[in-house]
Short mmCIF file of C-alpha atoms and ligand atoms in Angstrom, two decimals:
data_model
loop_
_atom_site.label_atom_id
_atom_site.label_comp_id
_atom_site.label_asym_id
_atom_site.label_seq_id
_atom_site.Cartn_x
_atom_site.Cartn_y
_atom_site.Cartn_z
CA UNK G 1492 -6.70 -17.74 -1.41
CA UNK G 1493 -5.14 -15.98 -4.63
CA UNK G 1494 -1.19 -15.73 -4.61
CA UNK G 1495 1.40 -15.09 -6.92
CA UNK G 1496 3.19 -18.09 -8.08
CA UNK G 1497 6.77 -18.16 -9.85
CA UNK G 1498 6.49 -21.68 -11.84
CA UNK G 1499 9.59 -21.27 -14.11
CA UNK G 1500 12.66 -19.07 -13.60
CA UNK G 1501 11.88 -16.75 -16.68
CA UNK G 1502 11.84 -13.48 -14.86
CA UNK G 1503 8.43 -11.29 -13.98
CA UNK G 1504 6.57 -11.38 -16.60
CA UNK G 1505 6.11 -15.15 -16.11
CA UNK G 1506 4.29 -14.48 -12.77
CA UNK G 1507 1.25 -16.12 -12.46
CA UNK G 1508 -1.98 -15.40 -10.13
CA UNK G 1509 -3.21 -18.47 -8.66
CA UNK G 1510 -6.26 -19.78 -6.50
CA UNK G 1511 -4.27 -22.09 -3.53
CA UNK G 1512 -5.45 -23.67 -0.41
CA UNK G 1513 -5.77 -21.72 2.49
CA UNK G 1514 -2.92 -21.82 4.78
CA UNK G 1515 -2.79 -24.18 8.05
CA UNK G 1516 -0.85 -22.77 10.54
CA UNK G 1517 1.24 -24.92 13.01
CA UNK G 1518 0.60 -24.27 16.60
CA UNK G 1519 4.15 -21.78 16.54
CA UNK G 1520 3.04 -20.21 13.62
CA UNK G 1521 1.60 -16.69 13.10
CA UNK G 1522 -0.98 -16.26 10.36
CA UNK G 1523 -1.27 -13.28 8.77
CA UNK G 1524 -4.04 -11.71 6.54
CA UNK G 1525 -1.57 -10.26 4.14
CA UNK G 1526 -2.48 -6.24 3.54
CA UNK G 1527 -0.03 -4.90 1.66
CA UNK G 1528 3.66 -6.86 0.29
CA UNK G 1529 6.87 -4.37 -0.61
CA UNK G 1530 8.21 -5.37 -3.48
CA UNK G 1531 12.17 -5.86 -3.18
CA UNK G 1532 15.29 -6.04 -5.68
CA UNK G 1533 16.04 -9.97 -4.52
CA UNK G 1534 12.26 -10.55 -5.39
CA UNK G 1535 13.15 -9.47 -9.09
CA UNK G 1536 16.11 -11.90 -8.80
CA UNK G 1537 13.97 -14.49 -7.54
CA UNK G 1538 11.56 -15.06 -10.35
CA UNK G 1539 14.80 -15.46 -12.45
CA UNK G 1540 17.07 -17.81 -10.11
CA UNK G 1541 19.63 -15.17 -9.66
CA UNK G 1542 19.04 -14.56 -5.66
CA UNK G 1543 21.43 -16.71 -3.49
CA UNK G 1544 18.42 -18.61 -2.31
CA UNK G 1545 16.89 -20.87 -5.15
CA UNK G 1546 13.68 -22.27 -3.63
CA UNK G 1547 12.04 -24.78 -5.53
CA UNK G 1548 9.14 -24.16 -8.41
CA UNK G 1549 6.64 -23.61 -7.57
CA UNK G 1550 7.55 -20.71 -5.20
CA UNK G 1551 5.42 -17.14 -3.79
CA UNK G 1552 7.58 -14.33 -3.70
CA UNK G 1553 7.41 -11.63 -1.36
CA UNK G 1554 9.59 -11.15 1.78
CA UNK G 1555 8.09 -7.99 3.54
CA UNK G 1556 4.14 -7.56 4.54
CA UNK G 1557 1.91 -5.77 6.76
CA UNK G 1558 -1.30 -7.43 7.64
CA UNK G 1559 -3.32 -8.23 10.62
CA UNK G 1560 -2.72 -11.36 12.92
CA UNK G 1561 -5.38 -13.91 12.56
CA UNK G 1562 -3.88 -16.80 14.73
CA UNK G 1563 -0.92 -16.24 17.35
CA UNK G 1564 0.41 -19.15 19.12
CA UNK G 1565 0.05 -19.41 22.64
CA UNK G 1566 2.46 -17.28 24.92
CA UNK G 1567 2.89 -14.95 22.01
CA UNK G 1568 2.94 -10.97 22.68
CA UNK G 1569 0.49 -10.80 19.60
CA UNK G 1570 -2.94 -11.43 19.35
CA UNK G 1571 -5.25 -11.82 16.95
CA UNK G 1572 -6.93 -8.16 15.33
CA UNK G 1573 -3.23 -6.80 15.97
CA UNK G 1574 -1.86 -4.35 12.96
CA UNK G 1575 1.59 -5.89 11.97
CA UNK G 1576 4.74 -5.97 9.90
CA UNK G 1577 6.86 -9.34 9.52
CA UNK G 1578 9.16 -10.54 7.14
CA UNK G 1579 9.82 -14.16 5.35
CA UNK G 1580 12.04 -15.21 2.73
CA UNK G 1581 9.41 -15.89 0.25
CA UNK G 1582 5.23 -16.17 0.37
CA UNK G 1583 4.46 -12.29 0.65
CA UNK G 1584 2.66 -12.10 -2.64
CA UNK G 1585 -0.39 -13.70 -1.17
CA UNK G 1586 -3.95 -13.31 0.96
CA UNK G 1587 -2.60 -15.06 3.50
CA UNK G 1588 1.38 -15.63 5.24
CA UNK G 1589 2.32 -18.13 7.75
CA UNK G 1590 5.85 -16.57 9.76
CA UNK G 1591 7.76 -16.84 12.92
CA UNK G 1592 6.32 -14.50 15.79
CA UNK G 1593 10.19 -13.65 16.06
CA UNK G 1594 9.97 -11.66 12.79
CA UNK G 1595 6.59 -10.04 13.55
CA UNK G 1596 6.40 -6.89 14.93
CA UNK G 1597 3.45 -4.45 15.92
CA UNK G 1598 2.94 -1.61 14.06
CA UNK G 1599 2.67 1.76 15.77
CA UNK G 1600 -0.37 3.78 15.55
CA UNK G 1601 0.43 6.32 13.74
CA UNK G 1602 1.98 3.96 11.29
CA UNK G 1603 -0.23 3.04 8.23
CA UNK G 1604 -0.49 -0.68 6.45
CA UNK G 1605 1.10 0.84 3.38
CA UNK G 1606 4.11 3.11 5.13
CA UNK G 1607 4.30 -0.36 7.41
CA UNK G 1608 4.94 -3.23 4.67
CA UNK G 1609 8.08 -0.96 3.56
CA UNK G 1610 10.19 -1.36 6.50
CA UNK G 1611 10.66 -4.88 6.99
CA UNK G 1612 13.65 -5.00 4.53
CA UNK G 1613 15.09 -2.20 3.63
CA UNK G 1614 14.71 -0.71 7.34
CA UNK G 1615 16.42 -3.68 8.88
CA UNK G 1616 19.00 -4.34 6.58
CA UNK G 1617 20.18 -0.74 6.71
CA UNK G 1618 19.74 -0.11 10.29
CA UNK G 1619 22.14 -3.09 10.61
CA UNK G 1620 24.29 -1.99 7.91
CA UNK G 1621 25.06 1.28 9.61
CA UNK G 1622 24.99 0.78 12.80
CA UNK G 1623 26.40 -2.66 13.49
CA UNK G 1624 28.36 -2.82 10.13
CA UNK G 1625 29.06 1.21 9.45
CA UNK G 1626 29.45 1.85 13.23
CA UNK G 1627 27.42 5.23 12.04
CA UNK G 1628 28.04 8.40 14.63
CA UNK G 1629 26.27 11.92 14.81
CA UNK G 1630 28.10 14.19 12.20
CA UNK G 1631 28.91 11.74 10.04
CA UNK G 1632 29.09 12.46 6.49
CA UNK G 1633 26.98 9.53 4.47
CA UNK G 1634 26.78 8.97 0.92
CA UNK G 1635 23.69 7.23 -0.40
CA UNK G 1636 23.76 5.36 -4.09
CA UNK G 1637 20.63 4.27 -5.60
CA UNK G 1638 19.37 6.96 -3.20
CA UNK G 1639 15.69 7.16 -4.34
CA UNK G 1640 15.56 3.29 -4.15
CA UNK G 1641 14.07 1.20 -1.31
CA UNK G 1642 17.46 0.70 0.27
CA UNK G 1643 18.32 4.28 -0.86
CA UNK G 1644 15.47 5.53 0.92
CA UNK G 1645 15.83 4.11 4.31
CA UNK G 1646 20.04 4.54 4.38
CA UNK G 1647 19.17 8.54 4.16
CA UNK G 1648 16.21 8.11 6.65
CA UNK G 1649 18.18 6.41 8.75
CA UNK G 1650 21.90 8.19 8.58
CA UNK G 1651 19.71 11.39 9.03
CA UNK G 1652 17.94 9.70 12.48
CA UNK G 1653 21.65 9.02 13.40
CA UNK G 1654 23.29 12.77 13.09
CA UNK G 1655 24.71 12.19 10.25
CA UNK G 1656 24.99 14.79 6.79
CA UNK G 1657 23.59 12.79 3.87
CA UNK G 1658 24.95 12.98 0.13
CA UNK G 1659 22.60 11.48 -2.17
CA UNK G 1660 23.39 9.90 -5.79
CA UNK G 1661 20.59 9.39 -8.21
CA UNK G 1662 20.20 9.03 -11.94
CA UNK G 1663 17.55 11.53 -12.74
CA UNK G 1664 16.45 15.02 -11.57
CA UNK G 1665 13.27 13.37 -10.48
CA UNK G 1666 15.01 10.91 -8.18
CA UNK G 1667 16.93 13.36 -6.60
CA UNK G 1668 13.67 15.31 -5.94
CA UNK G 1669 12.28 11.82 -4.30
CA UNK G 1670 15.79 11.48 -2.13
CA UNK G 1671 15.75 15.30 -0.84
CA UNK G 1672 11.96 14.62 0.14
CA UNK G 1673 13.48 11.79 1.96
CA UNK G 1674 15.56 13.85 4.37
CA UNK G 1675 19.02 13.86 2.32
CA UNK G 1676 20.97 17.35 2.39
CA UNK G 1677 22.05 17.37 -0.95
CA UNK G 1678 21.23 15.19 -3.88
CA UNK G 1679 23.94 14.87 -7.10
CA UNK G 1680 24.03 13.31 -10.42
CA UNK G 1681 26.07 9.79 -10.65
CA UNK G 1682 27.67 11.15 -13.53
CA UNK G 1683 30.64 12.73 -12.04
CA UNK G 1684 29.12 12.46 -8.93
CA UNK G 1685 32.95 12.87 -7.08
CA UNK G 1686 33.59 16.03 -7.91
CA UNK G 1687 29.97 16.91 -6.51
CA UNK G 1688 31.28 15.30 -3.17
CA UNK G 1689 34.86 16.80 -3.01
CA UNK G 1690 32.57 20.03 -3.40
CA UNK G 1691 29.77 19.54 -0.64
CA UNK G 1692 32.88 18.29 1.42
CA UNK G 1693 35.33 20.70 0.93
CA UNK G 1694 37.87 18.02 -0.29
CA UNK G 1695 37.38 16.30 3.23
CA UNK G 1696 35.47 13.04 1.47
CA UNK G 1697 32.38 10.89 3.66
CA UNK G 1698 32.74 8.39 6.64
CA UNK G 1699 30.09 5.87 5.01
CA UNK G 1700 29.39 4.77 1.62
CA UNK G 1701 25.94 3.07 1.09
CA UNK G 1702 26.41 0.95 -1.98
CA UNK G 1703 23.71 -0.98 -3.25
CA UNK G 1704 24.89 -0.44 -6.77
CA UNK G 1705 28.13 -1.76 -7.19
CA UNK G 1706 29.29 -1.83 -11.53
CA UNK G 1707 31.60 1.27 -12.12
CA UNK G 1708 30.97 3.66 -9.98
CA UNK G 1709 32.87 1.59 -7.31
CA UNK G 1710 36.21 3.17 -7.47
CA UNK G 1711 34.66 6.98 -7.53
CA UNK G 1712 33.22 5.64 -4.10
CA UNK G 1713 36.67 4.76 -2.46
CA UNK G 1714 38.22 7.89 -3.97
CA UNK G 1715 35.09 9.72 -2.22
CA UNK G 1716 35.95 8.45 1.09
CA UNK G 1717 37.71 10.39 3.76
CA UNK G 1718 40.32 8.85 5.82
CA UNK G 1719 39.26 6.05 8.07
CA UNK G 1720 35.43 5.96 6.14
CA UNK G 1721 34.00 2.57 5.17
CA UNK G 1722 32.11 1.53 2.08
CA UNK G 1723 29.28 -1.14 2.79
CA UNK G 1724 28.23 -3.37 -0.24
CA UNK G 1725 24.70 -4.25 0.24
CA UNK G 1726 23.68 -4.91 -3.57
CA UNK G 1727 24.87 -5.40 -7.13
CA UNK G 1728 21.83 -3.72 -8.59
CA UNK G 1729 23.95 -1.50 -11.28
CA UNK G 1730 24.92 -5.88 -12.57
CA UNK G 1731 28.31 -5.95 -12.03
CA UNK G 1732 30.18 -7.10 -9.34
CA UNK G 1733 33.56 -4.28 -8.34
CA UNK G 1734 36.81 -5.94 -7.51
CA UNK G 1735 39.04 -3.40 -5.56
CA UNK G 1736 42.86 -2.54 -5.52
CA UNK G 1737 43.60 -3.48 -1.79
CA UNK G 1738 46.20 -0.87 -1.52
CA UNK G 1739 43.62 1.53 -2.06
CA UNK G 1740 42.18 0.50 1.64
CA UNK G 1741 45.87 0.80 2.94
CA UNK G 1742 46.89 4.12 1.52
CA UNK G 1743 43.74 6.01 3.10
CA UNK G 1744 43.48 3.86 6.08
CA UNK G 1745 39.31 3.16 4.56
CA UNK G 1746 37.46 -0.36 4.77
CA UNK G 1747 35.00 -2.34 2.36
CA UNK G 1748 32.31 -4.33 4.24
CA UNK G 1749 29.47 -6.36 3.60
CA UNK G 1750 26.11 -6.07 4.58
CA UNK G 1751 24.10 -9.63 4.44
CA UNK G 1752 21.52 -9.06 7.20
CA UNK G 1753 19.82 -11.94 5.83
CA UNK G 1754 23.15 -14.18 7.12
CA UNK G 1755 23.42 -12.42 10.50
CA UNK G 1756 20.01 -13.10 11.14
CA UNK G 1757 20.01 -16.43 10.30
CA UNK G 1758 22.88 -16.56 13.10
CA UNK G 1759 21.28 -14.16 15.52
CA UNK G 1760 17.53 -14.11 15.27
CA UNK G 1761 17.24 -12.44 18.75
CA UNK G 1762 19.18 -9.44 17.22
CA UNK G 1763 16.23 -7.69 15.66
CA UNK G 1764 14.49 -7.10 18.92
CA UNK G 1765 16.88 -4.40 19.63
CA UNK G 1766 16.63 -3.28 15.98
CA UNK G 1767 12.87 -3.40 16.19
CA UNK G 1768 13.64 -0.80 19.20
CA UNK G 1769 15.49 2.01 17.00
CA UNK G 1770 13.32 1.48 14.03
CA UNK G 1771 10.19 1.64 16.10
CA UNK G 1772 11.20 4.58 17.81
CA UNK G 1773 11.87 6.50 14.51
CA UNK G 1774 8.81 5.59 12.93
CA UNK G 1775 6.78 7.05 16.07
CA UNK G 1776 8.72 10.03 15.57
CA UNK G 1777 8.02 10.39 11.78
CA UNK G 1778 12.03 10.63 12.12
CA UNK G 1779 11.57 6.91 9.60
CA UNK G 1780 8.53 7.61 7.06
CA UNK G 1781 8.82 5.02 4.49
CA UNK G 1782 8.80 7.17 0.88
CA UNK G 1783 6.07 5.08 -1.10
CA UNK G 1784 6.26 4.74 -5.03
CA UNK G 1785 3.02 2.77 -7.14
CA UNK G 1786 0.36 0.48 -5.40
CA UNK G 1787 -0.07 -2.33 -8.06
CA UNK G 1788 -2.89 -4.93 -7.53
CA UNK G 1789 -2.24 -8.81 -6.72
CA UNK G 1790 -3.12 -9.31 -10.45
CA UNK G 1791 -0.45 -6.62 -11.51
CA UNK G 1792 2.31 -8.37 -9.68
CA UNK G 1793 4.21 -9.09 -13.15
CA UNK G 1794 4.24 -5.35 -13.55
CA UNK G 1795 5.04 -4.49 -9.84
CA UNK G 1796 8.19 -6.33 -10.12
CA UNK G 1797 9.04 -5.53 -13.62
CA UNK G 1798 8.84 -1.97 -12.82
CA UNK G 1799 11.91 -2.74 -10.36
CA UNK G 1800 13.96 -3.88 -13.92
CA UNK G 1801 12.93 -1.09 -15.24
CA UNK G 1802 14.66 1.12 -12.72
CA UNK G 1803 11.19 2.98 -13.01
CA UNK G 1804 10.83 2.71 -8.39
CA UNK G 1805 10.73 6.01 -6.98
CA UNK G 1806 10.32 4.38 -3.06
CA UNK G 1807 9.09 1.86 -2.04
CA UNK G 1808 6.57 -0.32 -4.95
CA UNK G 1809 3.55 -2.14 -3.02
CA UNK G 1810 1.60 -5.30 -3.94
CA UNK G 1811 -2.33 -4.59 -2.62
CA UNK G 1812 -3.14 -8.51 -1.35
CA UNK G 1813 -6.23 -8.20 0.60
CA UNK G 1814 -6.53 -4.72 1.77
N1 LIG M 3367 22.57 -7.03 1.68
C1 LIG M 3367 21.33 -7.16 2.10
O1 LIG M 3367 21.08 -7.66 3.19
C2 LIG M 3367 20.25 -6.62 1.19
C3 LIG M 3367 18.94 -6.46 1.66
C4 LIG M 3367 18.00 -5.89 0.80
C5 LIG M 3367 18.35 -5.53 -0.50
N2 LIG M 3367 19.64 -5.75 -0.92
C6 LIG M 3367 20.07 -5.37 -2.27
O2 LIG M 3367 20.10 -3.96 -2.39
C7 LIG M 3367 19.93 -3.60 -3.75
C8 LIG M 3367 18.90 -2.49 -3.86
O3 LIG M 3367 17.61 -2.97 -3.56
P1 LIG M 3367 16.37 -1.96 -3.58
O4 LIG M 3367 15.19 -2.73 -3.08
O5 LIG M 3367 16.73 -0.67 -2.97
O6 LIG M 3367 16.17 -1.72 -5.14
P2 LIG M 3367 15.47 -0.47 -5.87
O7 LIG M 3367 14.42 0.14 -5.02
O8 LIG M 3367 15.10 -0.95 -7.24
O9 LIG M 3367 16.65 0.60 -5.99
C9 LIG M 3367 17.85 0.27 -6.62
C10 LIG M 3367 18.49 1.50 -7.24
O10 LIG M 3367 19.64 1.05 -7.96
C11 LIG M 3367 19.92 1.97 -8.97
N3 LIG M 3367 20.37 1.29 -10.18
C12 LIG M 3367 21.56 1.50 -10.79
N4 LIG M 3367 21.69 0.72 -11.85
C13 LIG M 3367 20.55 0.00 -11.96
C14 LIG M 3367 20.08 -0.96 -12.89
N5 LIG M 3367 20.83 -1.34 -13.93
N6 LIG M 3367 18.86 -1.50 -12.71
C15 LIG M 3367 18.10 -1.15 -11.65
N7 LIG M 3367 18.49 -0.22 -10.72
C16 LIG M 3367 19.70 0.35 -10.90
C17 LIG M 3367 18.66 2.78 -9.23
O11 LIG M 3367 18.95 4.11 -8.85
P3 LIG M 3367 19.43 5.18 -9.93
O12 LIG M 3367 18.55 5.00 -11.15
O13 LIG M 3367 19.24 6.47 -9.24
O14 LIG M 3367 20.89 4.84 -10.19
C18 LIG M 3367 17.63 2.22 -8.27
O15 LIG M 3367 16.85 3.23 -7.67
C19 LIG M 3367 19.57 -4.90 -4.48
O16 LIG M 3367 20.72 -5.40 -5.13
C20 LIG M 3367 19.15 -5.83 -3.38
O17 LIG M 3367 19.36 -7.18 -3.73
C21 LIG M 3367 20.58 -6.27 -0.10
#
């Protein structure tokens, strides 16, 4: 089968295309003919040994597919022909993927491969992040950084399928265009994007901060906060990692929490069933319609993950593997 190999850690363009061996799945193993792969930030940090997980060379990127199930193991609720999404750490960027049946899910019919291999991690991470981590209620007020990225996308799909009012904060007119498609209720420059919020909120400030930015911005975000809200780090895409004033967090009664979904799951593997529930529901309800950017070929990969350096993503970029 052709897959993408990273064989030294000097960053996308270094991807290679390679003929491998065909897969042999274990008898607990579901094998997956691999449609479509998302393309995510950690990929980009993969191919240059920044992500916290260093596999060793040679490695496949690609955490997120959709596909269809060629071997199930016995006792499974799949079976083979079924339309799926899964995720794995690494492999995506391939014909084939072997994964756990714990982290493969059905895909509802009115769900297509491409809208499908978007979900796996942005969806999950940021249905934990606001619901378990956010503890996200109907009329919140949520603001979204990085809005019209993949995270971006699915915090304002998501806050919206929760009640809440979302703020978006994007770089370029065109991104806000691609996070007010998305569902959010307004969409503001990062450039003084505060006094945009003190505006929309009449001085009141948000409940939830989604940051996958981080870098300077990251004090504007407290300040945005009303009393009692809670920022939750999910990435460091903007490079730089904040540090914050801790009295800041005292004087306005506000929190600063992580979101590693990739660490709760390893400790609770069984949790995503329940997410699986909420995100499934929403995506049945077109409530969660995953906002797709390019379509690159396997052969393109170098340039489907550059693009993500290039902070050229508007949505979700796709890898075509054997569709
Ligand atoms: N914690 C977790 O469990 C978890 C799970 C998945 C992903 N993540 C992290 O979340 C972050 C976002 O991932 P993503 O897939 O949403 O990425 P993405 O689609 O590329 O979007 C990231 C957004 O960040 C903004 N940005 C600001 N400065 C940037 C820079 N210097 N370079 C590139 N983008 C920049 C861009 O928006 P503007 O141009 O509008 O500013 C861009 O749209 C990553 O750090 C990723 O590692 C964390």
């Amino acid at each position: 089968m052709k897959a993408v190999l990273v064989e030294a850690l000097d960053g996308p363009q270094a991807l290679q295309v390679r003929d491998l061996p065909q897969p042999e799945h274990g008898p607990d193993q579901v094998l997956i003919d691999v449609a479509y792969a998302g393309v995510t930030f950690p990929d980009l940090l993969l191919t240059r040994g920044l992500y916290q997980v260093r596999p060793p060379l040679p490695f496949t990127p690609g955490s997120e597919v959709s596909g269809t199930v060629v071997f199930a193991p016995e006792g499974s609720d799949l079976q083979p022909g079924d339309r799926v999404l899964a995720f794995s750490l690494i492999g995506g960027f391939a014909e084939q993927l072997l994964v756990s049946d714990l982290t493969t899910f059905v895909i509802p019919d009115n769900v297509s491969l491409e809208a499908a291999a978007a979900v796996p991690m942005n969806y999950f991470t940021m249905q934990f992040g606001l619901v378990r981590r956010g503890g996200i209620r109907p009329g919140d007020r949520v603001l979204v950084h990085g809005a019209a990225g993949g995270i971006g996308t699915a915090s304002i799909q998501l806050a919206k399928m929760y009640g809440a009012e979302v703020i978006a904060v994007v770089s370029t007119p065109e991104k806000g265009e691609v996070a007010l498609a998305a569902g959010a209720d307004h969409a503001v420059a990062a450039e003084g994007f505060l006094e945009e919020v003190r505006s929309i909120t009449r001085g009141e400030g948000v409940d939830i901060v989604v940051d996958p930015v981080g870098g300077d911005r990251f004090t504007d975000s407290l300040r945005s906060l009303a009393p009692e809200g809670r920022l939750l780090v999910v990435g460091f895409t903007g490079g730089e990692i904040p540090t914050v004033k801790v009295n800041r967090l005292l004087l306005n009664n506000i929190g600063v929490l992580g979101v590693g979904w990739g660490a709760f799951l390893f400790k609770h593997p069984d949790s995503v069933t329940a997410q699986w529930a909420d995100i499934s529901r929403g995506l049945e309800s077109g409530a969660l319609d995953p906002v797709l950017g390019q379509t690159f070929d396997l052969d393109d990969a170098a340039q489907a993950v550059s693009s993500i350096e290039q902070r050229a993503a508007m949505g979700k970029q796709l890898i075509r593997c054997s569709a």
